[in-house]
XYZ file of C-alpha atoms in Angstrom:
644
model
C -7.090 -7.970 0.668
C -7.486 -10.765 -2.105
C -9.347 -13.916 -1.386
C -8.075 -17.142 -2.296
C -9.114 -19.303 -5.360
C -10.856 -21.644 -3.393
C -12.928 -19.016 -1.142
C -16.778 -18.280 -1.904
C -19.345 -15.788 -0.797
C -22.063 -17.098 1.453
C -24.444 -14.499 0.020
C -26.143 -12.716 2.769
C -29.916 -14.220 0.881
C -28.737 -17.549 1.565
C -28.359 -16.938 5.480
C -31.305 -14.982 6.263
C -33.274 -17.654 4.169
C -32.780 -19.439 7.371
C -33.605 -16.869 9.436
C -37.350 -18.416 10.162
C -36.077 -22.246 11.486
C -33.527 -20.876 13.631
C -35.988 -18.362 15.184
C -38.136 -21.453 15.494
C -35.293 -23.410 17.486
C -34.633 -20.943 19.316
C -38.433 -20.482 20.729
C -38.705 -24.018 22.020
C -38.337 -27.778 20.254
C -38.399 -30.896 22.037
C -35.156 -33.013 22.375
C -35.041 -36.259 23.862
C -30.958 -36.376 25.396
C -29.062 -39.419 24.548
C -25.904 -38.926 25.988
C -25.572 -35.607 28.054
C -27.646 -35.277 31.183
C -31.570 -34.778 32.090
C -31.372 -33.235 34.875
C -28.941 -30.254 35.862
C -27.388 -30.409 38.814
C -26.889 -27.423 41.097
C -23.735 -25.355 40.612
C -21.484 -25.276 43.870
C -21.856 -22.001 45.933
C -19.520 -19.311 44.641
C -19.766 -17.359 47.935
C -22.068 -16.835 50.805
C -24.857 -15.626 50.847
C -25.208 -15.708 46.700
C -26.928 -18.782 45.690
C -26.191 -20.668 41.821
C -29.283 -21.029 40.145
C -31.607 -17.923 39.488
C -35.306 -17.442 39.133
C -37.258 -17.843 36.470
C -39.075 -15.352 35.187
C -42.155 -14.945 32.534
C -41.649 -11.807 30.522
C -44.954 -11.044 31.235
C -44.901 -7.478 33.169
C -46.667 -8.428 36.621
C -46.737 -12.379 36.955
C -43.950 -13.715 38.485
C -43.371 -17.606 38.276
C -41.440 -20.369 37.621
C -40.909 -21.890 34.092
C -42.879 -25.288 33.902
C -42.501 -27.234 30.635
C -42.931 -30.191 29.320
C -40.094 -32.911 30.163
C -37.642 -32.605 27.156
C -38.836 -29.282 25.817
C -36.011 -26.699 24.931
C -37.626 -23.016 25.272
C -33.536 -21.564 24.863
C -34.881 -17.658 23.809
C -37.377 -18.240 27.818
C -33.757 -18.955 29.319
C -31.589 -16.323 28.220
C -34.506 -13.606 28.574
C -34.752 -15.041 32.395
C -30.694 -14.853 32.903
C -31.198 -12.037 34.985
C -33.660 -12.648 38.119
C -36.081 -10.021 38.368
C -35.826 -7.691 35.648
C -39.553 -8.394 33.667
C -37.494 -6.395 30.318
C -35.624 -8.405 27.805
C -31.544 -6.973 28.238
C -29.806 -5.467 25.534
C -27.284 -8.038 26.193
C -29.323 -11.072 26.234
C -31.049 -9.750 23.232
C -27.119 -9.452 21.499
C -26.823 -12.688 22.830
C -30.360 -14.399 20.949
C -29.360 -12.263 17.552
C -25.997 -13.812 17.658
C -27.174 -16.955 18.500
C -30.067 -17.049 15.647
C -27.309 -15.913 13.242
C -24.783 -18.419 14.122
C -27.490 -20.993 13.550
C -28.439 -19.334 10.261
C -24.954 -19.489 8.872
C -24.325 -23.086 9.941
C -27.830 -24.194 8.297
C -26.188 -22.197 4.764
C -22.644 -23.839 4.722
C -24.477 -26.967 5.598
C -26.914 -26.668 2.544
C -23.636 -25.919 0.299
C -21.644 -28.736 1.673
C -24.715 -30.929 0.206
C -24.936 -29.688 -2.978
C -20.980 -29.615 -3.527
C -20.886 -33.063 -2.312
C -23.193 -36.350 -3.132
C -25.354 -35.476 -0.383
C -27.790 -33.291 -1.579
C -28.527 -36.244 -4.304
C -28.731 -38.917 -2.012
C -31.209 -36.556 0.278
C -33.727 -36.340 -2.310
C -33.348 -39.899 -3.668
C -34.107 -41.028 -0.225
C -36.999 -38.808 -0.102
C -38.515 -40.567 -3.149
C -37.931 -44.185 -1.555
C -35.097 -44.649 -4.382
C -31.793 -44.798 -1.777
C -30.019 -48.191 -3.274
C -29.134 -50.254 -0.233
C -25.460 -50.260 -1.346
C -25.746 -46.307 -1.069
C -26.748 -46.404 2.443
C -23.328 -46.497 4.113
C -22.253 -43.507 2.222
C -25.632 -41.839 2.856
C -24.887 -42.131 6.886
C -21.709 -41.463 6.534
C -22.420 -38.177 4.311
C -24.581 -36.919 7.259
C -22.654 -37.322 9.760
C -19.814 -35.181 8.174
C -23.084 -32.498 7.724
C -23.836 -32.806 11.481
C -20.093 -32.278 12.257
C -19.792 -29.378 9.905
C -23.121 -27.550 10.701
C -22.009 -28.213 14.437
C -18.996 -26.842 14.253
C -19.856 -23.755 12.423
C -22.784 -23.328 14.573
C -20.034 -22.666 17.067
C -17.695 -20.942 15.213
C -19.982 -18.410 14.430
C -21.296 -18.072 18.313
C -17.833 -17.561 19.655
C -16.658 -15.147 16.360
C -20.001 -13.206 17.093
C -19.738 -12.386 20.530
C -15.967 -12.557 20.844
C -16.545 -8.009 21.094
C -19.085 -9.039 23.799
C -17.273 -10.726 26.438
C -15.696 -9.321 29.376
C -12.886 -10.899 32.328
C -15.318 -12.765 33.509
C -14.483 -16.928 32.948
C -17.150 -19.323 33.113
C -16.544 -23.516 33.054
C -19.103 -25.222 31.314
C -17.184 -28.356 31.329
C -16.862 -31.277 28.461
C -19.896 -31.096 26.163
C -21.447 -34.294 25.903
C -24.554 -34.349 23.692
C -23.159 -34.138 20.234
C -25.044 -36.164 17.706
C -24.240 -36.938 14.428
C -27.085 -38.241 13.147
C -27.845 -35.224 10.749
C -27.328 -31.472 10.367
C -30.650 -30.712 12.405
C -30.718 -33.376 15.185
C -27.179 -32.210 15.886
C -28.409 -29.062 16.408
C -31.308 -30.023 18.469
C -28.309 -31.541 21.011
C -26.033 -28.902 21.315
C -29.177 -26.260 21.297
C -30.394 -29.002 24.668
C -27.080 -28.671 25.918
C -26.504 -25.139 25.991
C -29.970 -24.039 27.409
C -28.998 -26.491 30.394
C -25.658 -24.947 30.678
C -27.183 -20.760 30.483
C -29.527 -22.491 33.676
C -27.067 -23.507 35.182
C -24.053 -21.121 34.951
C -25.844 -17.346 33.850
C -27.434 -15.691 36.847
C -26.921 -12.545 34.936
C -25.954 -10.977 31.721
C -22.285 -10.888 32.269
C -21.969 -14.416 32.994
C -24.703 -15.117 30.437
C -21.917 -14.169 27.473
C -19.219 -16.202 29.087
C -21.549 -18.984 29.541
C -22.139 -18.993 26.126
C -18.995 -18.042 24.777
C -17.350 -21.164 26.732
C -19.610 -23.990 25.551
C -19.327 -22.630 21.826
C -15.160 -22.914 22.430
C -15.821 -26.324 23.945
C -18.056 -27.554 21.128
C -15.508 -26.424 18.459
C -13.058 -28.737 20.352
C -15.049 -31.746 20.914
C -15.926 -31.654 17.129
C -12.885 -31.018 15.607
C -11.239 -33.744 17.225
C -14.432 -35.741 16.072
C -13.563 -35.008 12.508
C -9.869 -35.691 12.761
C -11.625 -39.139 11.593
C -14.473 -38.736 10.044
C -15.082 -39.296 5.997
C -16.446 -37.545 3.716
C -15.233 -34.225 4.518
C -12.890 -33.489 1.743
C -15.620 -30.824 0.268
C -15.476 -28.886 3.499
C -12.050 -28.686 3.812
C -11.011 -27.927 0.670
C -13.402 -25.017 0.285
C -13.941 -21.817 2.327
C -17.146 -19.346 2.821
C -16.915 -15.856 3.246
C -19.622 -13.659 4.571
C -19.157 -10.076 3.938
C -21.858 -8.682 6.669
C -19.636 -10.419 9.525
C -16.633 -10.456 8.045
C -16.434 -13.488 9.156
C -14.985 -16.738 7.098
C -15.291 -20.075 7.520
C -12.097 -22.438 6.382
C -12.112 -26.223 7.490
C -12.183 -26.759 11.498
C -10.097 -24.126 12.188
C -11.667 -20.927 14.609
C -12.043 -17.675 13.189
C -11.789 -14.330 15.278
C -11.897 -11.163 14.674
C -8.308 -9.404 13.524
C -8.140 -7.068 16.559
C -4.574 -5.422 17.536
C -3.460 -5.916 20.851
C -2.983 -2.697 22.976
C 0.562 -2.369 23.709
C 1.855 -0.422 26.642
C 5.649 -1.507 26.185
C 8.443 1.069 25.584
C 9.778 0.422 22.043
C 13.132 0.449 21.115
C 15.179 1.303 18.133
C 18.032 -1.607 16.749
C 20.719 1.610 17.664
C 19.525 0.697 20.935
C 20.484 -2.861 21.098
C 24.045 -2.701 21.704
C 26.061 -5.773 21.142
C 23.867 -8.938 20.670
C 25.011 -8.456 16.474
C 23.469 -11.804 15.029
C 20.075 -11.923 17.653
C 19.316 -8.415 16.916
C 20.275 -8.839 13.017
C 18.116 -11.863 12.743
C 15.231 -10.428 15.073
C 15.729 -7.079 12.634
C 14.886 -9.905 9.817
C 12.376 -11.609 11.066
C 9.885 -8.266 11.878
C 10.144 -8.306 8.185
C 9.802 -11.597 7.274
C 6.379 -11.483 8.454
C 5.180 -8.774 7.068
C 5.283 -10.556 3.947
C 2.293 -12.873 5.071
C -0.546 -13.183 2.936
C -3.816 -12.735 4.482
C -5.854 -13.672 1.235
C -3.403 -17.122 0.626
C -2.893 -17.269 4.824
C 0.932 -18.204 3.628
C 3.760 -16.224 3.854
C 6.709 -17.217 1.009
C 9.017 -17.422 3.511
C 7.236 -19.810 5.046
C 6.630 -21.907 1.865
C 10.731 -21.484 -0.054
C 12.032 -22.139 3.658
C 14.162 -20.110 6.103
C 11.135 -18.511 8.215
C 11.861 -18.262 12.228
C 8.668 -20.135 13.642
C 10.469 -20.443 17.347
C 13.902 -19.171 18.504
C 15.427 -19.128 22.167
C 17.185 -16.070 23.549
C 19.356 -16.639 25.833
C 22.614 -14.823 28.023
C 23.397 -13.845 31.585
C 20.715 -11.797 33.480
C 21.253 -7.917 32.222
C 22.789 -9.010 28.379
C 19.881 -7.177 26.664
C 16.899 -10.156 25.923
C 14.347 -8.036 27.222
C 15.268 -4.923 25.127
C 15.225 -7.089 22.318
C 12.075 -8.038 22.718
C 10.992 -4.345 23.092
C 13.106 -3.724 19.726
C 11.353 -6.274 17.822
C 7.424 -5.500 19.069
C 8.552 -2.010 18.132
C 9.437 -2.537 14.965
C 6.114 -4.623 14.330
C 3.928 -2.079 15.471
C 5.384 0.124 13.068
C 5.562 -1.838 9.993
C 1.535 -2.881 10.570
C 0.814 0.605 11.660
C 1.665 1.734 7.790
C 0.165 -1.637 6.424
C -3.223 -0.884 8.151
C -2.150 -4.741 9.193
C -3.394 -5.856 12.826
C -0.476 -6.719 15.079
C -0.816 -8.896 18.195
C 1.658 -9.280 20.651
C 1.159 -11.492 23.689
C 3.623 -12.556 26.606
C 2.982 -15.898 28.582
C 4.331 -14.931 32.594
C 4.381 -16.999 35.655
C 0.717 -15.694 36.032
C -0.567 -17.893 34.056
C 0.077 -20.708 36.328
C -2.319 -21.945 38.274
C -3.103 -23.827 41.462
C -6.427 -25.199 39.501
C -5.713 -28.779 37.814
C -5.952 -28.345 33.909
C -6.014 -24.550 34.424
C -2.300 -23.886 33.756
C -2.556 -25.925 30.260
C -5.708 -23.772 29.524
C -4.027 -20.752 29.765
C -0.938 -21.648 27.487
C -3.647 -23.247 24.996
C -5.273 -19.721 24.419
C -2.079 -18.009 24.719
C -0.816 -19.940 21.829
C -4.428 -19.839 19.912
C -4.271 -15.949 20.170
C -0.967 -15.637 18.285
C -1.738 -18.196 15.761
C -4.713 -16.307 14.582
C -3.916 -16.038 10.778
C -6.243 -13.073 10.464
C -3.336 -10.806 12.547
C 0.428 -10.693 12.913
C 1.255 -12.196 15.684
C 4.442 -12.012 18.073
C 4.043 -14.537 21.241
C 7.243 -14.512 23.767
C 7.594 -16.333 26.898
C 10.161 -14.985 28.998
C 11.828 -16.471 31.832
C 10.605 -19.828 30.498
C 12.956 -21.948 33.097
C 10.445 -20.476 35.470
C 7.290 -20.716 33.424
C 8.145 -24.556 31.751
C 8.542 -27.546 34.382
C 11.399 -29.858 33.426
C 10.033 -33.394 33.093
C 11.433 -35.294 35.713
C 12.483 -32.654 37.972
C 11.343 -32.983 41.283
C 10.394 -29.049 41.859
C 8.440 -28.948 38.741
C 4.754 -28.199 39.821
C 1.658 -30.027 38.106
C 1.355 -26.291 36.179
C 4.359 -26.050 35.311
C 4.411 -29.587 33.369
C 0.825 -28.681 31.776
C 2.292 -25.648 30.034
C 5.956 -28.030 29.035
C 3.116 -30.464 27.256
C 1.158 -27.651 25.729
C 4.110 -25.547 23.888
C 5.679 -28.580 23.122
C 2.529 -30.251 21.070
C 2.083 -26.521 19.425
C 5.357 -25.828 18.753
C 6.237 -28.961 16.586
C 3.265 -31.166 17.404
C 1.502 -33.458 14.531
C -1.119 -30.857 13.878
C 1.241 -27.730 13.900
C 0.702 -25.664 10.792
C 3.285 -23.050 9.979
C 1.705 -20.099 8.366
C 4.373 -17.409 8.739
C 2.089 -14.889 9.935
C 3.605 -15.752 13.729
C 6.697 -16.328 15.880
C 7.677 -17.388 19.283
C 10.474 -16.354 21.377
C 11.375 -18.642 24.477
C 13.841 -16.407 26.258
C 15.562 -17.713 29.661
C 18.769 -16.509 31.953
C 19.143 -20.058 32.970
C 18.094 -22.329 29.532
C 19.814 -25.420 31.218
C 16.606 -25.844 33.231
C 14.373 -26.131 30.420
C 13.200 -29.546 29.677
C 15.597 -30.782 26.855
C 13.279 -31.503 24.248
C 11.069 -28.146 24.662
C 14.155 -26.322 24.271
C 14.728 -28.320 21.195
C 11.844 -27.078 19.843
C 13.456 -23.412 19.121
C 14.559 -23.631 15.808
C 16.602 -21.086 16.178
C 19.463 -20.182 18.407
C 19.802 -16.296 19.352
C 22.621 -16.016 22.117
C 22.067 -12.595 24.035
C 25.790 -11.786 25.552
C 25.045 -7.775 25.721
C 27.876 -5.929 24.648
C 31.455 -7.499 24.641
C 34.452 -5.222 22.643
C 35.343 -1.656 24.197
C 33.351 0.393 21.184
C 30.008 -1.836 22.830
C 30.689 -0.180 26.293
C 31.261 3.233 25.216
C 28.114 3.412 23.286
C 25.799 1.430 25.967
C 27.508 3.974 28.125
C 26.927 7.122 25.734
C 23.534 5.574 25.208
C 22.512 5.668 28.703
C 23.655 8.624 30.170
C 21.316 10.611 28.100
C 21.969 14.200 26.627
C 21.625 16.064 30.328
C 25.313 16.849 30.805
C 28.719 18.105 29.162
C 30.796 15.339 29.375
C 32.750 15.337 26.152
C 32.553 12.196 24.071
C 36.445 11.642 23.059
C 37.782 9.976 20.720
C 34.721 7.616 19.560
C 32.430 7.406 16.718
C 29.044 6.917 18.519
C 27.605 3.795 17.294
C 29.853 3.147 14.556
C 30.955 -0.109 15.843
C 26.676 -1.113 15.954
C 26.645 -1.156 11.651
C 24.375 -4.436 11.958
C 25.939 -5.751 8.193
C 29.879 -5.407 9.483
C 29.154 -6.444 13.044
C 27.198 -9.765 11.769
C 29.857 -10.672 9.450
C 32.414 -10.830 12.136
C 30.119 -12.601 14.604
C 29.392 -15.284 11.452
C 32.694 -15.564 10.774
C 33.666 -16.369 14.412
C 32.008 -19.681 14.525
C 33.876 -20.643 11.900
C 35.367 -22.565 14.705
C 33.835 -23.721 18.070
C 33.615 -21.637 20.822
C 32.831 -24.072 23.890
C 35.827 -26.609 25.094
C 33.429 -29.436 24.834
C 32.925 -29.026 20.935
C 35.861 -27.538 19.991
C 37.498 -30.876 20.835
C 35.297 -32.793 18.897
C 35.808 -30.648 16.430
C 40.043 -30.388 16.181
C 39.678 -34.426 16.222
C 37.230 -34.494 13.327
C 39.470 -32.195 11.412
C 42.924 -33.719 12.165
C 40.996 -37.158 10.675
C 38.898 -36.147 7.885
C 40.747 -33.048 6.737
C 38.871 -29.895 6.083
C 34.966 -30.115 6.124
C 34.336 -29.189 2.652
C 31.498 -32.523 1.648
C 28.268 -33.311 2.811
C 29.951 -36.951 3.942
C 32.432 -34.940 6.446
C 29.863 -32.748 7.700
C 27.659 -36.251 8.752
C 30.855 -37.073 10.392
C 31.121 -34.526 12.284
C 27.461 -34.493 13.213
C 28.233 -37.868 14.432
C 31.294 -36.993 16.211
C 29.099 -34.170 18.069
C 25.644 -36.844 18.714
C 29.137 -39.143 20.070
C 29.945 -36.647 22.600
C 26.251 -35.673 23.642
C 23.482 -37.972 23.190
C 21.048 -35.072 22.737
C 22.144 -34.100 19.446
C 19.481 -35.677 18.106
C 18.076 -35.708 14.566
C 15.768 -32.804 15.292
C 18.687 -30.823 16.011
C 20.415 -31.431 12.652
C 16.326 -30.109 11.094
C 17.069 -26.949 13.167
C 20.581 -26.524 12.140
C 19.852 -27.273 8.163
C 16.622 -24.551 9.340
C 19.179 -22.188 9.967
C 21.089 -22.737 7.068
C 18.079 -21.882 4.588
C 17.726 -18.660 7.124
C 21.478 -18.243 5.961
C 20.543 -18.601 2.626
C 17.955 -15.821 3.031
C 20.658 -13.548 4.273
C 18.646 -10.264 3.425
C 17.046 -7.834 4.857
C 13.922 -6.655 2.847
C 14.388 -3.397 1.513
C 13.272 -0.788 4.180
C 11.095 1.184 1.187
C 9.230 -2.033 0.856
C 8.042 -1.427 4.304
C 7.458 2.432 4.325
C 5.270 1.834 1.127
C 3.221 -0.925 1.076
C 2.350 -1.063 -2.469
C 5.995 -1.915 -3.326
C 5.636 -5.240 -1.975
C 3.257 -5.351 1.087
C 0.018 -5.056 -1.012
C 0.984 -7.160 -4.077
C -0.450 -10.646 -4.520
C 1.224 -13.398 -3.439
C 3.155 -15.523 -6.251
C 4.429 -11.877 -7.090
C 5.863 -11.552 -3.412
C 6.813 -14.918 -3.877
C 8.648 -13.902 -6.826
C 10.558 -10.971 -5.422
C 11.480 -12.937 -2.579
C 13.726 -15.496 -4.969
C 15.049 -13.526 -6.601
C 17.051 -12.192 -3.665
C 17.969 -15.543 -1.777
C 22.265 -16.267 -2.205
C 23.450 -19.440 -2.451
C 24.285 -21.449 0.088
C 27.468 -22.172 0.994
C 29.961 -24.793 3.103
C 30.990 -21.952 5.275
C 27.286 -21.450 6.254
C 26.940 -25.111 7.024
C 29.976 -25.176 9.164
C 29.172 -21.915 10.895
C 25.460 -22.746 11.886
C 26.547 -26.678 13.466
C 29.050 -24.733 15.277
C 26.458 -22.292 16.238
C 24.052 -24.559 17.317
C 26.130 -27.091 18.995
C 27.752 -24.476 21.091
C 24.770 -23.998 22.309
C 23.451 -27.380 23.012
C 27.231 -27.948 25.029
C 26.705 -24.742 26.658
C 23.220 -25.773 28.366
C 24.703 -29.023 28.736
C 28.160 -28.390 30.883
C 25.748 -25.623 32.552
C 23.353 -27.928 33.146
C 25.903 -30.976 34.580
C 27.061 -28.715 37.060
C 23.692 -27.588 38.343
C 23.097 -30.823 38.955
C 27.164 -31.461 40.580
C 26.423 -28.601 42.919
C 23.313 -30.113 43.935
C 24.296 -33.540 44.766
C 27.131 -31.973 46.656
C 24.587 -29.836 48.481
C 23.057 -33.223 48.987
C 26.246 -35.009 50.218
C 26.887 -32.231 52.378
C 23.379 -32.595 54.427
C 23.304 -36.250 54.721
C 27.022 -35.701 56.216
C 26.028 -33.306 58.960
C 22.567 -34.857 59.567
C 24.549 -38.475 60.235
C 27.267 -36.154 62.768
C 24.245 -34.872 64.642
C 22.327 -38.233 64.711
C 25.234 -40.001 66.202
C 25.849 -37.137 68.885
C 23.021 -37.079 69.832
C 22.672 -40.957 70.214
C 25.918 -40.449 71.973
């Protein structure tokens, strides 16, 4: 795998160069807090009989006692050796835990000491040894150390939670908000969040298990209360426009953004083959496309082409009646993932967010979509996140029956899915996928960029060969006059399907659309296509501009309207492995042009859509008020007999 231009090695001298201080810190330091805490409070019981807060123990073989140090002194390697009440041995956990830690700290002292020698720091350090700062340096001198204390803070923790990420178990531990983060310089930062996390391990580790999550949770929770610190902070350009690698770890640092390790996830899902999919042409065509289109990521560059010439898939919506096929598309498209990374030697993540994610715990619900969405991001996999039955997962803002959890997850895919800091690296997509899309909030469902509608199989051929297809091979029942599958060729089936929405297929639109044509004439300019966009935003107020970004979205997916050769993905060195202005290359010289037919086809296809959740939608809500209407009738009958 290539590095980029911009990426350097943090040789492995530099870091253990370090090694000494941050065994030092780690022994004990005094730290005066400024902002978190003193004293720790006691945890709340987690069940009876099982108290919060564990002995201390020397390591001492023999004597038995309780730590007494001075007020303010931070002795963070006593702690974790006495995370686990009686035992008079150091663990082999807490001593992963203390290696991790003094390597984390090591790292974050050598990306520091770059980030001052690439920038004016390291100058201004030594002239203010010497006495020699110029008073109108000064601002820029605090201001340069506070973007070191932010940097060597963050990948302090970046490191921690990378490091031990193979470490932790199921077991969840809240620290809560971290508080003492100082920005005064690269080593009094240090000193606070080193304060902070001994009095969190005291509080929350009575053992080794919990001793990892403990730590593992205030490293995520530092990384979050500093990178929203440097959203705006100065004098960071030098860290964010660089990267550091370091080979031993494999393990990279690149801006404020976390690193984990590229682990697969295990998948226990029955794959299934595109002959499989029967009917469904353009979702399973486009889904087909898509399995490809990532593979073309580039984990040196972290960019796919796609992503950068325009028509990649970053969120669709499935949707169709319950039993149209959304579910074996999903099983169709993991499948064909696996696969393709499988050859690559790629890692492949797949992830589903379920109604179990919701929880009765305020914040909780959000917590869990944030990490499902952070898991699939990770540019160091391939990542395919779905969320089925999201009607049931999503609350609808507004809606009455929509529980506090429900509207925590709505905000969080809603801010990742086109929020201001959503980066689109094409090595991810998300599939929302719903029997009942009228009950997702309006603008998360705008959100899906594209449209895949999942009818299951619709002409006679479709129902012979679901039929053929599920019966199975255990009997003699002769197949007639039928070419198995023939009527499943993905190219013919998706030209037909493209060509039908030519023309409208819901009442609604296809109104709006004979009167826009009987006015204008045939929609052959970009001026009559914005009036007809206008006729359509006339007739539903929720055509909205983002919808004409997902329709002209569409139309660069149109003009993209190839599948990647399959040898490309049986041997990677035809395209897979090459660098990336080559893939880049390849990639162009395939796109077709696009065309007023496309245009036409993908409003139509959209807006359908949009009408279809809308007149579904409109009588949900008739029924309901009628339901309504229909109570408040009977209740008033029985209140006046019985006052009778």
């Amino acid at each position: 795998m290539s590095q980029t231009s911009d990426q350097m090695e943090l040789r492995e001298a530099e870091i253990v160069a370090h090694y000494p201080v941050a065994l030092a810190l780690l022994q004990g330091f005094d730290h005066a807090p400024r902002i978190g805490k003193a004293e720790v409070a006691a945890a709340p019981e987690r069940s009876s009989g099982i108290g919060t807060r564990r002995r201390f123990r020397t390591t001492t073989p023999g004597l038995v006692t309780r730590r007494s140090v001075p007020t303010g002194a931070v002795q963070l390697m006593a702690t974790i050796e006495g995370a686990d009440d009686d035992d008079a041995l150091i663990s082999a956990v807490q001593a992963t835990v203390l290696t991790a830690l003094r390597r984390a700290v090591s790292i974050a002292l050598a990306v520091a000491e770059n980030y001052a020698s690439v920038s004016r720091l390291g100058d201004l350090k030594r002239a203010n040894l010497e006495g020699a700062l110029p008073a109108a340096r000064k601002a820029e001198f605090a201001e340069l150390l506070a973007a070191e204390a932010l940097i060597t803070l963050y990948v302090f923790a970046n490191a921690t939670a990378y490091l031990l990420s193979t470490h932790q178990s199921e077991t969840i531990v809240e620290v809560g908000e971290v508080e003492e983060v100082l920005t005064d310089n690269g080593q009094t930062a240090l000193h606070g969040a080193l304060w902070e996390l001994d009095r969190d391990i005291e509080t929350h580790a009575p053992d080794d298990v919990h001793l990892v999550a403990c730590v593992a949770a205030y490293a995520e929770a530092l990384m979050e209360k500093v990178s929203l610190r440097a959203q705006t902070a100065p004098r960071l350009e030098a860290f964010l426009t660089a990267s550091w690698h370091v080979e031993a770890d494999d393990f990279t640092v690149q801006g404020f953004s976390p690193a984990s390790k590229a682990k697969s996830s295990t998948l226990t899902m029955t794959f299934k083959k595109p002959h499989e999919v029967v009917g469904n042409h353009i979702a399973k065509y486009q889904a087909m496309k898509l399995a490809k289109m990532l593979m073309a990521y580039d984990f040196g560059r972290r960019l796919n082409p796609f992503a950068e010439l325009g028509g990649f898939i970053f969120t669709f919506m499935g949707d169709g009646k319950p039993g149209t096929g959304k579910t074996t598309l999903i099983q169709m498209m993991a499948g064909l993932l696996n696969d393709y990374c499988q050859v690559a030697g790629y890692p492949f993540r797949y992830q589903n967010l379920s109604t179990d994610n919701i929880d009765s715990y305020q914040g909780k619900s959000g917590q869990n979509a944030k990490a499902f969405i952070n898991n699939v991001l990770d540019p160091s996999v391939i990542g395919f996140g779905t969320i089925d039955d999201i009607d049931q997962l999503a609350g609808k803002r507004g809606d009455r029956q929509s529980s506090a959890g429900q509207l925590e997850i709505t905000a969080v895919l809603m801010e990742s899915f086109a929020g201001a800091n959503t980066v689109v690296r094409g090595n991810c997509t998300f599939g929302m996928f719903s029997n009942y899309p009228e009950n997702v909030d309006d603008a998360l469902r705008q959100r899906a960029g594209a449209r895949f509608l999942v009818d299951g199989p619709q002409t006679r051929e479709d129902y012979i060969d679901i039929l053929y297809l599920l019966m199975g091979k255990n009997h003699d029942i002769p197949l007639g006059a039928h070419e198995v599958f023939s009527a499943q060729e993905i190219k013919k089936a998706v030209a037909a399907s493209f060509d039908s929405h030519s023309r409208p297929h819901e009442p609604g639109l296809m109104e709006v659309f004979d009167r826009v044509d009987a006015q204008i004439g045939t929609l052959d300019t970009i001026a009559k296509l914005g009036t007809y966009l206008k006729a359509i935003q006339e007739a539903d107020e929720r055509f909205t501009g983002r919808a004409i970004k997902n329709i002209t979205d569409a139309v660069k997916v149109r003009a993209m309207d190839f599948e990647l050769p399959d040898e490309w993905m049986e041997d990677p060195e035809l395209f897979l492995f090459r660098d990336y202005d080559t893939k880049k290359s390849m990639i162009s010289e395939l796109r077709v042009p696009i065309t007023v037919d496309m245009v036409v086809q993908e409003i139509n296809r959209y807006a359908d859509s949009e009408f279809r959740y809308a007149d579904k939608s409109d009588e949900v809500a008739i029924d309901a008020m009628v339901r309504d209407f229909g109570r408040q009738e009977e209740a008033k009958k029985r209140w006046l007999g019985g006052k009778a």
